[in-house]
CSV table of C-alpha atoms in Angstrom, one decimal:
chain,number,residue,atom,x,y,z
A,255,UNK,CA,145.9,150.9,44.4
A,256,UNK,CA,146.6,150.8,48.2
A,257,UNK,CA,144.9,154.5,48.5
A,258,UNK,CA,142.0,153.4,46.6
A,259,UNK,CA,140.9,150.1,48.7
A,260,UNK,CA,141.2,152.1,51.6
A,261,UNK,CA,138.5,154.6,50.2
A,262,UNK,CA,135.2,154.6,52.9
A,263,UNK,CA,132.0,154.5,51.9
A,264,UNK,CA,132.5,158.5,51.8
A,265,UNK,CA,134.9,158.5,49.4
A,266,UNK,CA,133.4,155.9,47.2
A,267,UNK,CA,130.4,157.5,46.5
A,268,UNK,CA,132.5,160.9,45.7
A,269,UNK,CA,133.9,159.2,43.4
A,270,UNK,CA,130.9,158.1,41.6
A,271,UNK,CA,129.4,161.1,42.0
A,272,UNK,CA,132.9,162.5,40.0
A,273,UNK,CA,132.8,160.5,37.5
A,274,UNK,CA,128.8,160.5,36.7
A,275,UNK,CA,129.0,164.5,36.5
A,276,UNK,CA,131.9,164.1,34.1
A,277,UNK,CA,129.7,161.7,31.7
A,278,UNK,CA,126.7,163.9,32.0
A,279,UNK,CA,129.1,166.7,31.4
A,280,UNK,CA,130.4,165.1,28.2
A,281,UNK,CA,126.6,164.2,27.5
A,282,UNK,CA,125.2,167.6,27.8
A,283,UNK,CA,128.0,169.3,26.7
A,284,UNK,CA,128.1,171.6,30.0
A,285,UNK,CA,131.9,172.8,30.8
A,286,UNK,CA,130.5,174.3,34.0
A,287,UNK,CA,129.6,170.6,35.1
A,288,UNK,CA,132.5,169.2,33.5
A,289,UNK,CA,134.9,171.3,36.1
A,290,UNK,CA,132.6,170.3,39.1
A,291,UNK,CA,132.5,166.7,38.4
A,292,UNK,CA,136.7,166.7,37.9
A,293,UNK,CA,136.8,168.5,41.6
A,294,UNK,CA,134.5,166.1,42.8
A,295,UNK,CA,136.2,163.0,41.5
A,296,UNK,CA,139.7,164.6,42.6
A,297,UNK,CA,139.0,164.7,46.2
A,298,UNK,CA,139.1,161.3,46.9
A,299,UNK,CA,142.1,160.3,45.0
A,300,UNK,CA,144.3,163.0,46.4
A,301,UNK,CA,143.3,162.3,49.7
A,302,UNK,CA,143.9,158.1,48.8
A,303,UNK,CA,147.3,159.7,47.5
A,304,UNK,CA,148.2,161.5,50.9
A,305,UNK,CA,147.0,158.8,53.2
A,306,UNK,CA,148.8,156.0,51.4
A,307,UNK,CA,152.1,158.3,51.3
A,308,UNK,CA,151.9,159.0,54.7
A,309,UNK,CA,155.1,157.6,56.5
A,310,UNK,CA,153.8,158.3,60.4
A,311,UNK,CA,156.4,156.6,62.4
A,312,UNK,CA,154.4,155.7,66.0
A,313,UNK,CA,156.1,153.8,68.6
A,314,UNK,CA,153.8,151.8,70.8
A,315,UNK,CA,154.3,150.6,74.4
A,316,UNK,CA,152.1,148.5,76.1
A,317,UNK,CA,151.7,148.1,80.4
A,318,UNK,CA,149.5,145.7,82.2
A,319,UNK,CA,148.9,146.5,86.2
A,320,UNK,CA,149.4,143.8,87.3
A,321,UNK,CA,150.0,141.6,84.3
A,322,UNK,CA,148.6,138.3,86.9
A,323,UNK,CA,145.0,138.9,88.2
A,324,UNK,CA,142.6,136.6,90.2
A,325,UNK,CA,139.3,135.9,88.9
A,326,UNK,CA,136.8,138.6,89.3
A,327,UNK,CA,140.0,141.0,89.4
A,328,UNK,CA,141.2,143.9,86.8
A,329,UNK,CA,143.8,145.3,85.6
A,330,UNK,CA,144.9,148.8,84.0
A,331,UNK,CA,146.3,148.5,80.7
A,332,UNK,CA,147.9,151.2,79.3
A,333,UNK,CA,149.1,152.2,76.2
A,334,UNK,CA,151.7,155.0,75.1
A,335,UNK,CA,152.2,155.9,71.4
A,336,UNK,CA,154.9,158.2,70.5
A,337,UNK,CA,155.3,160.4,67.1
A,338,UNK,CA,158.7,159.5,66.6
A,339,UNK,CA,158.7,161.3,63.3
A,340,UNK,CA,159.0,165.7,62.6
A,341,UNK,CA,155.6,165.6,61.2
A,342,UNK,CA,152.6,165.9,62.8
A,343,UNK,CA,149.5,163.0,62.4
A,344,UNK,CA,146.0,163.9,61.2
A,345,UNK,CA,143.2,162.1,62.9
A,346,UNK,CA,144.2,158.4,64.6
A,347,UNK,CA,141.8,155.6,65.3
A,348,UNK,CA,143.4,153.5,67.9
A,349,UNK,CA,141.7,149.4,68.9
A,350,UNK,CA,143.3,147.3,70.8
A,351,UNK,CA,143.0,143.8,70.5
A,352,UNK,CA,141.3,142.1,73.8
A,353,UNK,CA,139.3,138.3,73.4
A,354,UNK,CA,135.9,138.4,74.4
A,355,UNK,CA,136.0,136.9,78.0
A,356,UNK,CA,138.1,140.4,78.8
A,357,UNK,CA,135.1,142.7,77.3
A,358,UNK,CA,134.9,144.8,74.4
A,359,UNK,CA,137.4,146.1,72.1
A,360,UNK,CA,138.6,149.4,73.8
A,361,UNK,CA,138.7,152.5,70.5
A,362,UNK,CA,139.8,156.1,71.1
A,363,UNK,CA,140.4,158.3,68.9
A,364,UNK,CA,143.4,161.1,68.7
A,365,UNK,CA,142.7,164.6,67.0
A,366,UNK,CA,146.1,165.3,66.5
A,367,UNK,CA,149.8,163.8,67.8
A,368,UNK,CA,152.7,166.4,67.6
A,369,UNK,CA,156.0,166.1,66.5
A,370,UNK,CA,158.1,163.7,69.2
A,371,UNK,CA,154.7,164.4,71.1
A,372,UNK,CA,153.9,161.4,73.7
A,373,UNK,CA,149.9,160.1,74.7
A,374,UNK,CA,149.0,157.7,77.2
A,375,UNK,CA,145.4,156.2,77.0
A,376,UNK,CA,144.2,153.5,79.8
A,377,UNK,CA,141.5,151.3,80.2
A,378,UNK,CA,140.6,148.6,82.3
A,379,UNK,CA,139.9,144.7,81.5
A,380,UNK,CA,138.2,141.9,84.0
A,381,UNK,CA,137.6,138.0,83.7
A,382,UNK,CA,135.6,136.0,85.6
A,383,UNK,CA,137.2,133.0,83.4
A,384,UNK,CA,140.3,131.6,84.1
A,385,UNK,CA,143.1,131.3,81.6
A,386,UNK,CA,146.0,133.1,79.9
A,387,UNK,CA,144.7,135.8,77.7
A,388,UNK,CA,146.7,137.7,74.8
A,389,UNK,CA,146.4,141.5,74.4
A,390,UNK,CA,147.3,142.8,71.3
A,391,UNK,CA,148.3,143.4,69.0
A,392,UNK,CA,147.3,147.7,68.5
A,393,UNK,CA,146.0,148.8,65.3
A,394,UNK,CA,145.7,152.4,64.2
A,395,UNK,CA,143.7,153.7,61.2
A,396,UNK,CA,144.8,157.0,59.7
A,397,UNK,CA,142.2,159.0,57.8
A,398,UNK,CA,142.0,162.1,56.2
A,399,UNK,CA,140.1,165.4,57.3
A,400,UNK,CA,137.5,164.7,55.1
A,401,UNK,CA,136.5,161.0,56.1
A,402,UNK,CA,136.9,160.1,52.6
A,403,UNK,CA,140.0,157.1,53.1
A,404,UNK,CA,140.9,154.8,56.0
A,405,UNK,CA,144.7,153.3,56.1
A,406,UNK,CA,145.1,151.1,58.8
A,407,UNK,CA,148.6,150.1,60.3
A,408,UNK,CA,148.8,147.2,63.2
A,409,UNK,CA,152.0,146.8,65.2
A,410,UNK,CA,153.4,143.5,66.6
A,411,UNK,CA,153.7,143.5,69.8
A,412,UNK,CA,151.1,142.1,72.5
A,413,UNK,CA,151.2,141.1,76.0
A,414,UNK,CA,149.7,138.1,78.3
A,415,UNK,CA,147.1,138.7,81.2
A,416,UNK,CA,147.5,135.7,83.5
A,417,UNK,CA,143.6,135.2,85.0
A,418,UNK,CA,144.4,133.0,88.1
A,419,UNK,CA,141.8,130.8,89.9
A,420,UNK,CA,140.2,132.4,93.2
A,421,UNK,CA,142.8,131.8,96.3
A,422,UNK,CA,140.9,131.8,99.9
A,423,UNK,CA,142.9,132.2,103.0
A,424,UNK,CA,143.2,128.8,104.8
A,425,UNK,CA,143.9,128.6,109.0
A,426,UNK,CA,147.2,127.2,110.0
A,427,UNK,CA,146.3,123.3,110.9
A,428,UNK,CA,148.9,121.1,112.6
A,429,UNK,CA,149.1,118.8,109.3
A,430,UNK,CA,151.4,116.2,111.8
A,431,UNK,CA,153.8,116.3,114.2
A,432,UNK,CA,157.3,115.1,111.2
A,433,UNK,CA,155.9,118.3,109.2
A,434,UNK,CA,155.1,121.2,111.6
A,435,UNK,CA,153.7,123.1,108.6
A,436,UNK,CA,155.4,126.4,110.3
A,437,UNK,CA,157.8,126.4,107.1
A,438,UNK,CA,160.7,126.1,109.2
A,439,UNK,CA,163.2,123.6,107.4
A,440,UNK,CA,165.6,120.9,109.3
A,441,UNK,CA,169.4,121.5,109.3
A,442,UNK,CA,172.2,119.3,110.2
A,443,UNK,CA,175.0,119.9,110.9
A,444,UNK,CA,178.3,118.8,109.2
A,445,UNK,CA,181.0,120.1,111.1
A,446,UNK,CA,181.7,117.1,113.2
A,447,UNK,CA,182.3,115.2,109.9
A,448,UNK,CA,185.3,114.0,108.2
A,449,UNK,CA,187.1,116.0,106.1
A,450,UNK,CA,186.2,113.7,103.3
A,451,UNK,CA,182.8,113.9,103.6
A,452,UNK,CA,182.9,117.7,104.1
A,453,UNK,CA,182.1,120.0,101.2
A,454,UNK,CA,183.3,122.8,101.2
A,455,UNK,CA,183.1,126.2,99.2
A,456,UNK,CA,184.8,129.2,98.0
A,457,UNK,CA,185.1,131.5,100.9
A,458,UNK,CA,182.3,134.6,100.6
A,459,UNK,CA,182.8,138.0,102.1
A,460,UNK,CA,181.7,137.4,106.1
A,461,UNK,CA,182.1,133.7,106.2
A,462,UNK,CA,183.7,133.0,109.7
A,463,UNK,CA,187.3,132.2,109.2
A,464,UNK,CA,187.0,129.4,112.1
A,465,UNK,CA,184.7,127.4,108.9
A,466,UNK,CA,188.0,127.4,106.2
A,467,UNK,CA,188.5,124.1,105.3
A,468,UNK,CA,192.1,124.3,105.0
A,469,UNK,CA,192.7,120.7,102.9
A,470,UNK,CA,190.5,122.2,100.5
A,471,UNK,CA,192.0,125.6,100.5
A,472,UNK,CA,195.3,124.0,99.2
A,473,UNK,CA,193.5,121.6,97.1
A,474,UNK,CA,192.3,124.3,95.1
A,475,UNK,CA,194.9,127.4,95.6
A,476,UNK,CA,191.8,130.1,97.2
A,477,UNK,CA,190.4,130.0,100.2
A,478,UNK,CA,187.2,127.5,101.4
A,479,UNK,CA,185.0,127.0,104.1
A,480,UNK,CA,183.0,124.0,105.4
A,481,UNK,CA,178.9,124.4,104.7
A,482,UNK,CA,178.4,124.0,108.1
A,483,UNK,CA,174.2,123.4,107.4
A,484,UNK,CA,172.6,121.6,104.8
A,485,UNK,CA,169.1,123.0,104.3
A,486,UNK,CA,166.1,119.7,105.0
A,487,UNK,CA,162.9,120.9,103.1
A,488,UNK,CA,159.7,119.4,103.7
A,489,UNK,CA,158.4,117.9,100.5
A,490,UNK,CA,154.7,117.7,99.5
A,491,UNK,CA,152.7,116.4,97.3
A,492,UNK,CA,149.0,118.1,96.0
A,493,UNK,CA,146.9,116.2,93.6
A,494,UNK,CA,143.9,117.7,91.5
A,495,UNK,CA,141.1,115.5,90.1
A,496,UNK,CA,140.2,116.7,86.6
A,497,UNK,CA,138.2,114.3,84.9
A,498,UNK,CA,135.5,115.7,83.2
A,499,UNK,CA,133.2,112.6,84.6
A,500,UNK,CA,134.1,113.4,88.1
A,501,UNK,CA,132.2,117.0,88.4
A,502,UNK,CA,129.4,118.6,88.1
A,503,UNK,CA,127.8,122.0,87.0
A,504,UNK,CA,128.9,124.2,84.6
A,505,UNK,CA,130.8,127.5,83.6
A,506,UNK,CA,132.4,129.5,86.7
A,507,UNK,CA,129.9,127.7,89.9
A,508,UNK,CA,130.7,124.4,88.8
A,509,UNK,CA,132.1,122.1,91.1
A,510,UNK,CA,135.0,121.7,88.5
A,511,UNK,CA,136.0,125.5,89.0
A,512,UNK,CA,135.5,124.6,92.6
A,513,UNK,CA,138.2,122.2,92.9
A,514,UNK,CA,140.6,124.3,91.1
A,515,UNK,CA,140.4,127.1,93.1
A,516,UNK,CA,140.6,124.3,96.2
A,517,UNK,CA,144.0,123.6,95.0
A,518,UNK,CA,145.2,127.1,94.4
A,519,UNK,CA,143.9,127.6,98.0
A,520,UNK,CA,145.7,124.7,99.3
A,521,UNK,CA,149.0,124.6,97.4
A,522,UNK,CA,149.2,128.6,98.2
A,523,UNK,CA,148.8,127.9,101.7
A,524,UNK,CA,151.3,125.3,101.8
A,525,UNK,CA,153.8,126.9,99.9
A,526,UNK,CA,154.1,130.2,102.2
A,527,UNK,CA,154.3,127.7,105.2
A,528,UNK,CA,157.5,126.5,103.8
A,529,UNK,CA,156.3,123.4,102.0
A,530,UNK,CA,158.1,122.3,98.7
A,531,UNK,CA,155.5,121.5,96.8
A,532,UNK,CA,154.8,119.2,93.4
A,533,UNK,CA,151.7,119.3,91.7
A,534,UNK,CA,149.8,116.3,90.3
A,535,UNK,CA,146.4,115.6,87.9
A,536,UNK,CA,145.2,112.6,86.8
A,537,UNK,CA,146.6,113.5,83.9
A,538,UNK,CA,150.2,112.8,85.4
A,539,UNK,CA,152.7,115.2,86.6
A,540,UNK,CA,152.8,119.2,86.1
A,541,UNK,CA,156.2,120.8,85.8
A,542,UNK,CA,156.3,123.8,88.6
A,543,UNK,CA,159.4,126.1,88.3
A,544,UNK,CA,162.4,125.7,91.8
A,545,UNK,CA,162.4,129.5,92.0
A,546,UNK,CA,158.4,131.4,92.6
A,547,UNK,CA,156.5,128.0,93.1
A,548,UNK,CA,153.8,130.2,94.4
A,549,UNK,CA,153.5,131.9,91.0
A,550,UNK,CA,153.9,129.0,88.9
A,551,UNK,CA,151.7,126.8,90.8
A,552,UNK,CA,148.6,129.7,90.3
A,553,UNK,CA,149.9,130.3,86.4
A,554,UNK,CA,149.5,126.1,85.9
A,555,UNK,CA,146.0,126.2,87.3
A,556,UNK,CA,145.0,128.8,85.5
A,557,UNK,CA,144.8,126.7,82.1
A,558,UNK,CA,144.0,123.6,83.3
A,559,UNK,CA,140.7,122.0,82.0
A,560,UNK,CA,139.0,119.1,82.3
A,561,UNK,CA,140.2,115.8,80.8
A,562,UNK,CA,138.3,113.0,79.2
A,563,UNK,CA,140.7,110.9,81.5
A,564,UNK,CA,138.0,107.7,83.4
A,565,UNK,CA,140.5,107.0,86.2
A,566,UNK,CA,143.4,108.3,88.4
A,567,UNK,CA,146.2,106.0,87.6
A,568,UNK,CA,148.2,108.3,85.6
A,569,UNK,CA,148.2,110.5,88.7
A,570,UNK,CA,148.9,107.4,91.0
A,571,UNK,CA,151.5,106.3,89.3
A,572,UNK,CA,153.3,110.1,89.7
A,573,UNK,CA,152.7,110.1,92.9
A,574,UNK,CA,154.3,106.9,93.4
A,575,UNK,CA,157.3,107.4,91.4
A,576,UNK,CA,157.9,110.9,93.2
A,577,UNK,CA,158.0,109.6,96.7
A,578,UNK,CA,159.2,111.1,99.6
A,579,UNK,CA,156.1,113.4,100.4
A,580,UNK,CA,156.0,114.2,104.2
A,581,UNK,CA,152.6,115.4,102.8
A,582,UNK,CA,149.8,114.2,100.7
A,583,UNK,CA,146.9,116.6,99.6
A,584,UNK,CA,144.3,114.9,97.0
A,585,UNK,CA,141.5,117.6,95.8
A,586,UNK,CA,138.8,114.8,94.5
A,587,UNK,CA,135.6,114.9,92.6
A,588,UNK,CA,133.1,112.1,92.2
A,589,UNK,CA,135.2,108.7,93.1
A,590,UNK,CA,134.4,104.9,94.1
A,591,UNK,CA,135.2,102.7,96.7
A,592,UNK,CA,137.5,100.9,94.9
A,593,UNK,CA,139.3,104.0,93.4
A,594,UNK,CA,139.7,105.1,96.8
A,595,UNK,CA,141.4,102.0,97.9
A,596,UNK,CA,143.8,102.5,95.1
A,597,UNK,CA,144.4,105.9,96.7
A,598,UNK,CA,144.6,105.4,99.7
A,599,UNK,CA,147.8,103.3,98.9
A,600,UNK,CA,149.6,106.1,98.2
A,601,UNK,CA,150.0,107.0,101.7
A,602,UNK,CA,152.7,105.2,103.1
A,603,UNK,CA,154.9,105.1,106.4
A,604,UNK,CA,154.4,108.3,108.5
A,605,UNK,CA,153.4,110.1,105.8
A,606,UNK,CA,150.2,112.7,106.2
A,607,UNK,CA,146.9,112.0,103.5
A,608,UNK,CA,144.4,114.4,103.4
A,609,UNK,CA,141.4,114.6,101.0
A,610,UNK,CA,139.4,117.4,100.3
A,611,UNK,CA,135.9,115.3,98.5
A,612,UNK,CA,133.7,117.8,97.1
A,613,UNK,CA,130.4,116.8,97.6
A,614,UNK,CA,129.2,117.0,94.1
A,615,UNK,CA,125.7,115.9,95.0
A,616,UNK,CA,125.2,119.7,95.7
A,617,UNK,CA,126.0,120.8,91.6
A,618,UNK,CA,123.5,117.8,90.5
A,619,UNK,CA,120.5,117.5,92.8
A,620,UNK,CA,119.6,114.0,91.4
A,621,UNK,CA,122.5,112.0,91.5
A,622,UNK,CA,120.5,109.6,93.7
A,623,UNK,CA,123.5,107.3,95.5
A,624,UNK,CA,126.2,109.9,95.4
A,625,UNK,CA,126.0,110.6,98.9
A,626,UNK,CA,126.4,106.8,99.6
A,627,UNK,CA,129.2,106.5,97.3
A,628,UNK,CA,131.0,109.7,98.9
A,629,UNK,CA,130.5,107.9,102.9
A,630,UNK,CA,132.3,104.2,101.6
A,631,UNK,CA,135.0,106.7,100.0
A,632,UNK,CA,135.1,108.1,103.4
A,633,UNK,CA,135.4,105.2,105.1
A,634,UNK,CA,138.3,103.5,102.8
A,635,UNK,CA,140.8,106.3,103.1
A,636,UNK,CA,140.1,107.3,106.5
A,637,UNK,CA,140.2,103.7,107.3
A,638,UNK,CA,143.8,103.8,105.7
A,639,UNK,CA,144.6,107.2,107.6
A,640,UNK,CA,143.9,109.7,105.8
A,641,UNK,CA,142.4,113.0,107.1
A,642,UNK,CA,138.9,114.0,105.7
A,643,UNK,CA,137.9,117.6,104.5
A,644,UNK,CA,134.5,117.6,102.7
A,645,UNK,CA,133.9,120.6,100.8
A,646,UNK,CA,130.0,120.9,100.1
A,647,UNK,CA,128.3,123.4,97.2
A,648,UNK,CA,128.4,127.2,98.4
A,649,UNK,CA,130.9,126.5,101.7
A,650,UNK,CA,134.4,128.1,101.5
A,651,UNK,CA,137.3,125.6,101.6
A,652,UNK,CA,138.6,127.7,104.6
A,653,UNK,CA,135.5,126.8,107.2
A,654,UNK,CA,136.0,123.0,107.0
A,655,UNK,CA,140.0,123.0,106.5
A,656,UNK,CA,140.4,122.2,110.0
A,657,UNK,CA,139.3,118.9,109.5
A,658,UNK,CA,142.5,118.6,107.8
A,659,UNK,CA,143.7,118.3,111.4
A,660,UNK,CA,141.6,115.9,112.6
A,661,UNK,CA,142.7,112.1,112.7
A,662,UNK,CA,140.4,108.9,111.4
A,663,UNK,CA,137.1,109.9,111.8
A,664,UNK,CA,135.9,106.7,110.0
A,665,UNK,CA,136.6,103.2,111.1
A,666,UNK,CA,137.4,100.7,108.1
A,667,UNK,CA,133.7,99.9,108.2
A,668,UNK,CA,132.3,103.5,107.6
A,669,UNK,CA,130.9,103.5,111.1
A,670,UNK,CA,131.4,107.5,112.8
């Protein structure tokens, strides 16, 4: 029954034809017919009987280069199937599965695979979307050398394409003079203090025997040395307004796409420079892995989307509860004055605030006030310390991030 659902359009009307010689046949009384309309009929379901008996045993690999792309970027993917069997196929239809934002479905078709023979087909995807795409899985249709019946096998296995947002490279700015942003870390040094408060560890090949620690050593019946630095990392903190409410445009230009790849920009820059990093949406706190921040910061933005949220709070609050941030970095759409107060409480002590404002007046051309609304959000936080970087429509983050450097341009009362 398999054999005969997977008869083609070919096959079907072979079959018809078969079986309306054998009535006329029968009709007319005409053996000659008769014996035509039996081959005829025949054709199809012994060919529905090979396919569906067919045991073609085809491993399939799959390799994306690279498996991480930025927007606009491709990759090669490339398949290899493998007859694992002693038989050789008959004609293969291969398709791979790819969603639409990564093109068309790639199909190729094999004449012939030999026994333990190997092929290797590749084609190429691109997105101009962000997002985590699945490839896969591979399906193959076997047919017969007439075209009369299709069979088609799928295997399991697929793969991820990570599309990350579009990273620009930012000038080193002197961010303040705690955090040299040169990703140098502090150490201190512990070997003045107390052998109580030392602690130690088990002794590695090349340790200088002058660090064993020889309490410890006896304590614990191998040898230990003093950790003679403890490693001071600068600690940062880069939040991203999403709120639906707060942008403007639409589909890759918009100003929403803007501020993610603002933050991919920013949070890549800092990163390198020796910066640990946390990231933050209004949404509340994003979980970056300790090891590859770099990585895991780019495959985070690369899903996020915009949220229905109407204020920052959520993202306040995580900023709050982290604390300790040498550094505060706040990408921001479309805010008030007082939302910006709110903000601008999060910088505390010595700490560094600077906020990149797009200027979202540029993505809606009559949003009549924004500009005034953008100057008192100017004036609160710089009034309150923070560094200004205002990102316009069309103008790369990396000509204006050397505003980032530049103290208090605003007085409390928005004058220049």
């Amino acid at each position: 029954m398999a054999g005969l659902r997977a008869l083609t359009s070919r096959g079907r009307s072979f079959l018809a034809s078969g079986v309306a010689a054998l009535l006329m046949a029968l009709l007319l009384g005409e053996h000659d017919l008769l014996r035509i309309g039996v081959l005829i009929m025949a054709l199809p379901l012994l060919a529905a009987l090979v396919v569906a008996r067919t045991r073609y045993r085809l491993s399939c690999a799959r390799r994306l280069d690279p498996p991480r792309i930025e927007v606009g970027g491709e990759a090669t993917v490339t398949l290899q199937l493998e007859n694992v069997t002693r038989l050789p196929t008959g004609l293969l239809l291969i398709e791979d599965t790819v969603p639409y934002a990564l093109g068309a479905r790639p199909r190729f078709v094999l004449d012939r695979v030999e026994s333990r023979g190997v092929r290797e087909i590749d084609y190429r995807v691109r997105s101009d979307l962000r997002g985590r795409y699945t490839i896969g899985p591979l399906s193959v249709r076997i047919t017969d050398p007439f075209g009369l019946v299709e069979l088609t096998r799928s295997f399991s296995i697929a793969d991820t394409l990570v599309v990350t947002p579009h990273v620009v490279a930012l000038p080193h700015v002197r961010l303040s003079g705690e955090w040299m942003g040169g990703g140098d870390s502090r150490t201190r040094s512990v070997a003045a203090a107390g052998d109580d408060d030392v602690a130690p560890r088990e002794y590695r090949q090349g340790d200088d025997l002058r660090r064993v620690h020889w309490r410890s050593t006896a304590r614990h019946g191998e040898l230990m040395v003093r950790r003679e630095e403890q490693q001071w990392q600068s600690r940062g903190a880069l939040l991203l307004d999403t709120r639906r409410h707060a942008h403007r445009g639409e589909g890759p230009r918009s100003s929403f796409e803007v501020a993610v790849s603002a933050a991919a920009s920013i949070g890549l820059h800092l990163a390198r420079e020796g910066l640990g990093l946390r990231l933050v949406t209004d949404q509340g706190p994003e979980h970056l892995s300790d090891t590859g921040v770099s990585w895991s910061l780019l495959d985070t933005l690369a899903v996020v989307r915009p949220s229905p949220a109407r204020s920052l709070e959520l993202g306040l609050t995580a900023l709050r509860q982290g604390g300790g941030d040498g550094l505060v970095v706040a990408v921001l759409g479309a805010m008030d004055a007082e939302e910006a107060r709110e903000l601008a409480k999060v910088r505390h002590g010595s700490a560094t605030g600077v906020a990149v404002l797009l200027d979202v007046e540029g993505w809606e051309a009559r949003d009549y006030g924004s500009a005034d609304r953008r100057q008192a959000v100017e004036a609160v936080l710089a009034g309150s310390g923070w560094r200004i970087v205002t990102l316009p429509a069309g103008t790369s983050l990396a000509t204006v991030w050397q505003s980032a450097g530049v103290k208090n341009r605003f007085t409390v009362g928005g004058a220049a």
